[in-house]
Coordinates of C-alpha atoms in Angstrom, one line a residue:
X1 CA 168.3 -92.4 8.8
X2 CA 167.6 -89.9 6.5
X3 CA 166.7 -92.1 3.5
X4 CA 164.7 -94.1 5.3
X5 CA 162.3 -91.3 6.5
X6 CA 162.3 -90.4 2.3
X7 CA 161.4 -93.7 1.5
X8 CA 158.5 -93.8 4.3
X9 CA 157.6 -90.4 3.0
X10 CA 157.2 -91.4 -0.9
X11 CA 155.5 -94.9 0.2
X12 CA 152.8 -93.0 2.3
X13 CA 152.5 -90.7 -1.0
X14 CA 152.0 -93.3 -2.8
X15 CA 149.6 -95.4 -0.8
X16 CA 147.4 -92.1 -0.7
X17 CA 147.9 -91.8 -5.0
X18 CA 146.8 -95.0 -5.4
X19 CA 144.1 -95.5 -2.8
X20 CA 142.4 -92.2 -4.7
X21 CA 142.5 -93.6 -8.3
X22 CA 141.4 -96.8 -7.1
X23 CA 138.4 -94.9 -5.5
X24 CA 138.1 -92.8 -8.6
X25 CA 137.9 -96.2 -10.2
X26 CA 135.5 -98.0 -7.8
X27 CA 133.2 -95.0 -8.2
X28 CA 133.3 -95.4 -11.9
X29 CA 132.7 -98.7 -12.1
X30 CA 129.4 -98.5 -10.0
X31 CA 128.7 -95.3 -11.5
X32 CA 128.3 -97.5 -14.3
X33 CA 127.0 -100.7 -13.3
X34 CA 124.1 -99.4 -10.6
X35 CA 122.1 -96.8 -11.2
X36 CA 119.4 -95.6 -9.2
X37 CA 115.6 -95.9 -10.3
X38 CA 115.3 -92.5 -10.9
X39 CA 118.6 -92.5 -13.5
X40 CA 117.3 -95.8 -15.4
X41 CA 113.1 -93.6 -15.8
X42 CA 115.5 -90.8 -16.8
X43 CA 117.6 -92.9 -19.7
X44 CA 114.8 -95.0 -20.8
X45 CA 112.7 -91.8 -21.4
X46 CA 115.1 -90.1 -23.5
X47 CA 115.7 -93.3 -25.4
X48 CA 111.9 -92.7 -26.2
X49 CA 112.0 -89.3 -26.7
X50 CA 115.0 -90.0 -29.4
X51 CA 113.6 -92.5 -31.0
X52 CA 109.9 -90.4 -31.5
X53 CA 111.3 -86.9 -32.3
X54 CA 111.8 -87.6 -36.3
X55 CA 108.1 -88.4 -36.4
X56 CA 107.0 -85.8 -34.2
X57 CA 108.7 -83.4 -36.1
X58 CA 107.6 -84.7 -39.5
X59 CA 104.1 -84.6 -38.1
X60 CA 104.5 -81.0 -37.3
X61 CA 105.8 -79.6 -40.8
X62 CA 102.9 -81.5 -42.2
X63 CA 100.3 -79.6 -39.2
X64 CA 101.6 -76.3 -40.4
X65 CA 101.5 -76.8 -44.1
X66 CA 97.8 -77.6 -43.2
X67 CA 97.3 -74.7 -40.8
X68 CA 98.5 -72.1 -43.8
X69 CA 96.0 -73.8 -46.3
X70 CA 93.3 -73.8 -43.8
X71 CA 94.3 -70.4 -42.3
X72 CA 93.8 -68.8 -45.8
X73 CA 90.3 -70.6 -46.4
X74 CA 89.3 -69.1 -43.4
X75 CA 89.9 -66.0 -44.1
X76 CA 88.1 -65.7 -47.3
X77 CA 85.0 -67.3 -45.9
X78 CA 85.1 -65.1 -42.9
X79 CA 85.5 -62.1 -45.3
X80 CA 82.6 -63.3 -47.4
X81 CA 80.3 -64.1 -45.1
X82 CA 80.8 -61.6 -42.2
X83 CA 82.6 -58.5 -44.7
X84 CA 85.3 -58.2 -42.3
X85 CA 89.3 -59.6 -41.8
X86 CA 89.3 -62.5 -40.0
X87 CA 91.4 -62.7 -36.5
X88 CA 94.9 -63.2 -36.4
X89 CA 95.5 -66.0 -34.1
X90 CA 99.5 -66.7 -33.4
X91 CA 100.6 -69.8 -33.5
X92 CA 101.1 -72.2 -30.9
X93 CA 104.7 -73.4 -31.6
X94 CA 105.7 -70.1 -33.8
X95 CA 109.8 -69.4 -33.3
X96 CA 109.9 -73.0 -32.0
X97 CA 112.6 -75.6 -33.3
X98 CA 112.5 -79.1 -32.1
X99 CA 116.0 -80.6 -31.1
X100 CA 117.3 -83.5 -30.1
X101 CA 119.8 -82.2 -27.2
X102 CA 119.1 -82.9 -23.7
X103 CA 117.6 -79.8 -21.2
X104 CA 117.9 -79.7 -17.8
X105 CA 115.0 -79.6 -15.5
X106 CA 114.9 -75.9 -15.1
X107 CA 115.1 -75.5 -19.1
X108 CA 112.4 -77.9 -19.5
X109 CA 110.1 -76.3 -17.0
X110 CA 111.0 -72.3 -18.8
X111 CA 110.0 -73.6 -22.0
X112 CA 106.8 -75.8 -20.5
X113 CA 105.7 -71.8 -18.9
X114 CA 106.2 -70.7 -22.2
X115 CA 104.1 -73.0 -24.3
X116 CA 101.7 -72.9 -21.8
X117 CA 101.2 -68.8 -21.7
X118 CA 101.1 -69.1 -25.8
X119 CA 98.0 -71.7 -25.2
X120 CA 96.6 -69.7 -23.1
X121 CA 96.6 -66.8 -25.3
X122 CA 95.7 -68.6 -27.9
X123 CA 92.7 -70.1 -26.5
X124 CA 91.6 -67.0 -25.2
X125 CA 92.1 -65.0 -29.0
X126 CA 89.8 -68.4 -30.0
X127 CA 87.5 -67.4 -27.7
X128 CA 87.0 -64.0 -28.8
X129 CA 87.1 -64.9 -32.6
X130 CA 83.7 -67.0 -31.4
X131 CA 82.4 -64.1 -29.9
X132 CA 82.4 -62.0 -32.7
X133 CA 80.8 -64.4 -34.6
X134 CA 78.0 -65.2 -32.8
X135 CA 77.5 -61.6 -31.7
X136 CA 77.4 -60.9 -36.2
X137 CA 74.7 -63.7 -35.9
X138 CA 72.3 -62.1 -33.0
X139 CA 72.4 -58.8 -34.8
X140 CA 69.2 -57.8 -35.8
X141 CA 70.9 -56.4 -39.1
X142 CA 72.8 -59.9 -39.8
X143 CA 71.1 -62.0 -42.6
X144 CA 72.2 -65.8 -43.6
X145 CA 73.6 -65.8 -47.0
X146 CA 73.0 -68.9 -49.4
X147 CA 74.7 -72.1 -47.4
X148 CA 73.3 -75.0 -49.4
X149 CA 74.7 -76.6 -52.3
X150 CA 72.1 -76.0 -55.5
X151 CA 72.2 -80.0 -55.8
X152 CA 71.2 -82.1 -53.5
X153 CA 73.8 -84.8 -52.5
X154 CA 76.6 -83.2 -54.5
X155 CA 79.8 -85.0 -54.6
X156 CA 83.2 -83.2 -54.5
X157 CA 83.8 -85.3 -58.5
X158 CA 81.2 -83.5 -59.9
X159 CA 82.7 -79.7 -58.8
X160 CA 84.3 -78.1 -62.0
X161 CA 86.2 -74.4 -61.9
X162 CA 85.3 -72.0 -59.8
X163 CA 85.2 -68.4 -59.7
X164 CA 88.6 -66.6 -61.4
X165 CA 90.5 -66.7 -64.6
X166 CA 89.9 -69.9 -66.7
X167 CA 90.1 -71.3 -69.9
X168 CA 86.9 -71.2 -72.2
X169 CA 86.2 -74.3 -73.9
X170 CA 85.5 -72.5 -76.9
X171 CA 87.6 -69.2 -77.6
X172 CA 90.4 -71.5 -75.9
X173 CA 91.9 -68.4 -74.4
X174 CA 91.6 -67.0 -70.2
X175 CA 88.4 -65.5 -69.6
X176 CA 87.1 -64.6 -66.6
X177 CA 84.8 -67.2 -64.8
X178 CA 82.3 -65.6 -62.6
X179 CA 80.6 -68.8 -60.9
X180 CA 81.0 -72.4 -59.9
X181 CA 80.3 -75.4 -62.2
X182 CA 78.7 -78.0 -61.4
X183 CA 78.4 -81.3 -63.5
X184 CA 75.8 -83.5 -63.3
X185 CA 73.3 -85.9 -65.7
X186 CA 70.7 -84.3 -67.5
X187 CA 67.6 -83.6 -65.8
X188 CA 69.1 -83.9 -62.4
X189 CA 66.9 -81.2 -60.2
X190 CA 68.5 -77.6 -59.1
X191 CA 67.3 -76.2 -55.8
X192 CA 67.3 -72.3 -54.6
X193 CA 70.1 -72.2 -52.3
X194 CA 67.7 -70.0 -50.1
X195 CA 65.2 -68.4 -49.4
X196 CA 63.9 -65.4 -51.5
X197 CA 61.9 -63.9 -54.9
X198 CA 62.1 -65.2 -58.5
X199 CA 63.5 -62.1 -59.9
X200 CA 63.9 -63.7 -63.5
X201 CA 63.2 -66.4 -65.7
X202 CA 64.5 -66.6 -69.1
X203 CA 64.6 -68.9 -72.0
X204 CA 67.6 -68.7 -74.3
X205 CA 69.2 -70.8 -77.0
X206 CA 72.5 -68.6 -76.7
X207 CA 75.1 -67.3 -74.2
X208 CA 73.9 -68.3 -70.2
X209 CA 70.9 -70.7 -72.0
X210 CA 68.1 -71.0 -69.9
X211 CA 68.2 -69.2 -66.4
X212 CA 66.6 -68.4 -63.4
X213 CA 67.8 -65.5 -61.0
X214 CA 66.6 -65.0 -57.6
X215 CA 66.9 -61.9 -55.3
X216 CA 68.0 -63.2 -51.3
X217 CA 67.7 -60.9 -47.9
X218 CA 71.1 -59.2 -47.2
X219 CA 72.2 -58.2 -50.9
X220 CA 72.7 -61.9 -52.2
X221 CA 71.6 -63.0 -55.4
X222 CA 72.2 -66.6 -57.3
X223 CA 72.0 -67.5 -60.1
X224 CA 71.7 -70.5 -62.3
X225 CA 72.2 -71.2 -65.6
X226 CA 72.2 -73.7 -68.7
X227 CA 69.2 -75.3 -67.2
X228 CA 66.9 -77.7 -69.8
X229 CA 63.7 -77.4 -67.9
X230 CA 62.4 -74.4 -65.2
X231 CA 59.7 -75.1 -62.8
X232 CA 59.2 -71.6 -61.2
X233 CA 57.8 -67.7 -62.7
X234 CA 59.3 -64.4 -62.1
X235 CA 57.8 -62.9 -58.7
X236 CA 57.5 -66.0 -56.8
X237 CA 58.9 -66.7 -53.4
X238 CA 61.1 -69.9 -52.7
X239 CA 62.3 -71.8 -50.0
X240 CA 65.6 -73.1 -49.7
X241 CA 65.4 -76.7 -51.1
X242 CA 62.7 -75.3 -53.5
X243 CA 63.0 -76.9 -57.2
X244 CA 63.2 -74.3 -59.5
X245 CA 64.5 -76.6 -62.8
X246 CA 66.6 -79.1 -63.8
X247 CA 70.2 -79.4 -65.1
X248 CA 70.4 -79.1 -68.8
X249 CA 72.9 -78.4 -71.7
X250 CA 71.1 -74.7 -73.1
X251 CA 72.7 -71.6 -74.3
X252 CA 77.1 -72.1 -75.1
X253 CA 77.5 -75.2 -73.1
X254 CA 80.3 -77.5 -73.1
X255 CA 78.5 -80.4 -71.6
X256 CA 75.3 -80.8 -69.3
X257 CA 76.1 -78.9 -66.3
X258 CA 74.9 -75.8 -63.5
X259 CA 76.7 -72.8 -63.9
X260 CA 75.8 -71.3 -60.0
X261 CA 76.5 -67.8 -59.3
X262 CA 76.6 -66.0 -56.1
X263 CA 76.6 -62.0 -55.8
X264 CA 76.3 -59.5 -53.1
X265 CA 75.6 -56.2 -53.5
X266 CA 76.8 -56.5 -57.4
X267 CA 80.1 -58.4 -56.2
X268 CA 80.6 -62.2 -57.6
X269 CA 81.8 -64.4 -54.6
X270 CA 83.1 -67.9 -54.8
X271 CA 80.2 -69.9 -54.4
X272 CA 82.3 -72.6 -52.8
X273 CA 82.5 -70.6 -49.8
X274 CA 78.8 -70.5 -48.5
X275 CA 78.6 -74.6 -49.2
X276 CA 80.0 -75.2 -45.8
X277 CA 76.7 -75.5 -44.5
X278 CA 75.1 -78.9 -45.6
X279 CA 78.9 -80.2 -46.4
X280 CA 81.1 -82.3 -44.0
X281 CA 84.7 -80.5 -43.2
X282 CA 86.7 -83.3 -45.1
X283 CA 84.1 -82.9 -48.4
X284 CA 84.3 -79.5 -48.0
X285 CA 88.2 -79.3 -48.6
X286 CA 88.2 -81.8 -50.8
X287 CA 85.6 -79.7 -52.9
X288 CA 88.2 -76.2 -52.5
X289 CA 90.9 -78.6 -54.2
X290 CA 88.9 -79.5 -57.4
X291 CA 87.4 -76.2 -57.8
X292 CA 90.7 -74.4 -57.8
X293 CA 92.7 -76.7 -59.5
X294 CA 90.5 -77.0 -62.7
X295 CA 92.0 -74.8 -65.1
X296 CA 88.9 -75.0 -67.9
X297 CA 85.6 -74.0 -67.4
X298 CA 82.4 -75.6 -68.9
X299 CA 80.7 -72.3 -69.9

């Protein structure tokens, strides 16, 4: 009697065991074989998302390799032109890392707030950074400085070295390089940048060559030099786009060329920063990349 109630005992035990795996089994099977709509959207976007990320991050170290170059052109023009620092405006994705593990909806959301504040910020330290620049522009006190190129349909090919510490063509050591050249055929016509006063005209067979100098609102003065021909006198006023000579070889030349200077207040700028106003953005960078990267000057 008493065996047989052990024997119902360990046969009920094991009717419930097995009954439970095979329900643990049945549920994994199904588990996964059907899957609800929702789970197959979920899977098929983080296949996506997988497949995507190297490119998006690729894309993003070259965005902020661009975003340093650009961020440091900016703030010399800004400097140059309005005499101040420009704004520091934070990054977007700064202390970000992108990664391949899965989040859950709540993570997702926390960091979707957070990008979203930054852009928010961000848009409104943009904001501002416009309003002090058109606020410098409606001051009665602000004057335009010199925004044309002193050729007329000038190609990024024909910049030369800018302003800094190059080599001179003919004491082949560094000196310094105060100005921008530009190479073009002979003859090719030189324009005032803006407008102003002749404030000199001179004729030399030596050093600069022939030159004309002329005296802007604001402090600015340009300058330009080497020319072969000049078509305007000291004391006369000029419009921006008004020929004042044409590009030569005269004075220590290398080859036919404009040597362009801008100064304010007795300090050389870059002259490549005030050409961003008759030049389209891609030109324009592709003209800061020749200019700094040629090591020789033609002067």
């Amino acid at each position: 009697m008493r065996l047989r109630t052990y024997r119902a005992i360990f046969w009920t035990f094991g009717v419930v065991v097995v009954s439970l795996l095979l329900s643990a089994v049945y549920y994994l099977v199904f588990a996964l074989i059907f899957s609800s709509e929702t789970d197959n959207r979920l899977r098929a976007e983080n296949r996506m998302y997988r497949r995507y990320l190297p490119d998006v991050r690729s894309s993003v170290e070259l965005l902020d390799d661009e975003l340093d170059y650009l961020s440091a052109r900016d703030a010399d023009i800004y400097k140059e032109v309005f005499k101040a620092d420009a704004p520091s405006v934070s990054r977007l994705l700064e202390g970000e890392v992108l990664v391949s593990e899965q989040y859950s909806d709540a993570d997702l959301l926390k960091r979707a707030t957070k990008q979203s504040m930054r852009a928010v910020k961000s848009m409104e330290k943009t904001e501002e950074c416009w309003r002090e620049i058109f606020d410098s522009l409606a001051s009665a006190g602000f004057v335009m400085p010199p925004m044309i190129t002193p050729v007329e349909n000038l190609h990024y090919s024909n910049v030369g070295a800018s302003l800094g510490d190059k080599m001179n063509p003919f004491l082949k050591i560094t000196t310094r390089h105060e100005g921008l050249d530009i190479i073009a055929p002979a003859m090719t016509p030189v324009i005032a940048t803006a407008p102003g006063v002749v404030i000199k005209v001179q004729s030399n067979l030596s050093g600069h060559g022939n030159q004309v100098e002329i005296s802007h609102p604001g402090g600015y003065v340009t300058r330009y030099y080497h020319l072969a021909q000049m078509s305007v006198k000291k004391g006369q006023k000029v419009k921006a786009g008004t020929e004042i000579g044409k590009i030569g070889d005269s004075g220590r030349s290398f080859t036919t060329h404009l040597h362009y200077e801008v100064e304010r207040n007795g300090v050389k700028l870059d002259p490549n920063n005030f050409f961003f106003g008759n030049i389209k953005p891609d030109e324009y960078v592709k003209f800061m990349i020749m200019s700094s990267s040629s090591g020789q000057s033609m002067d």
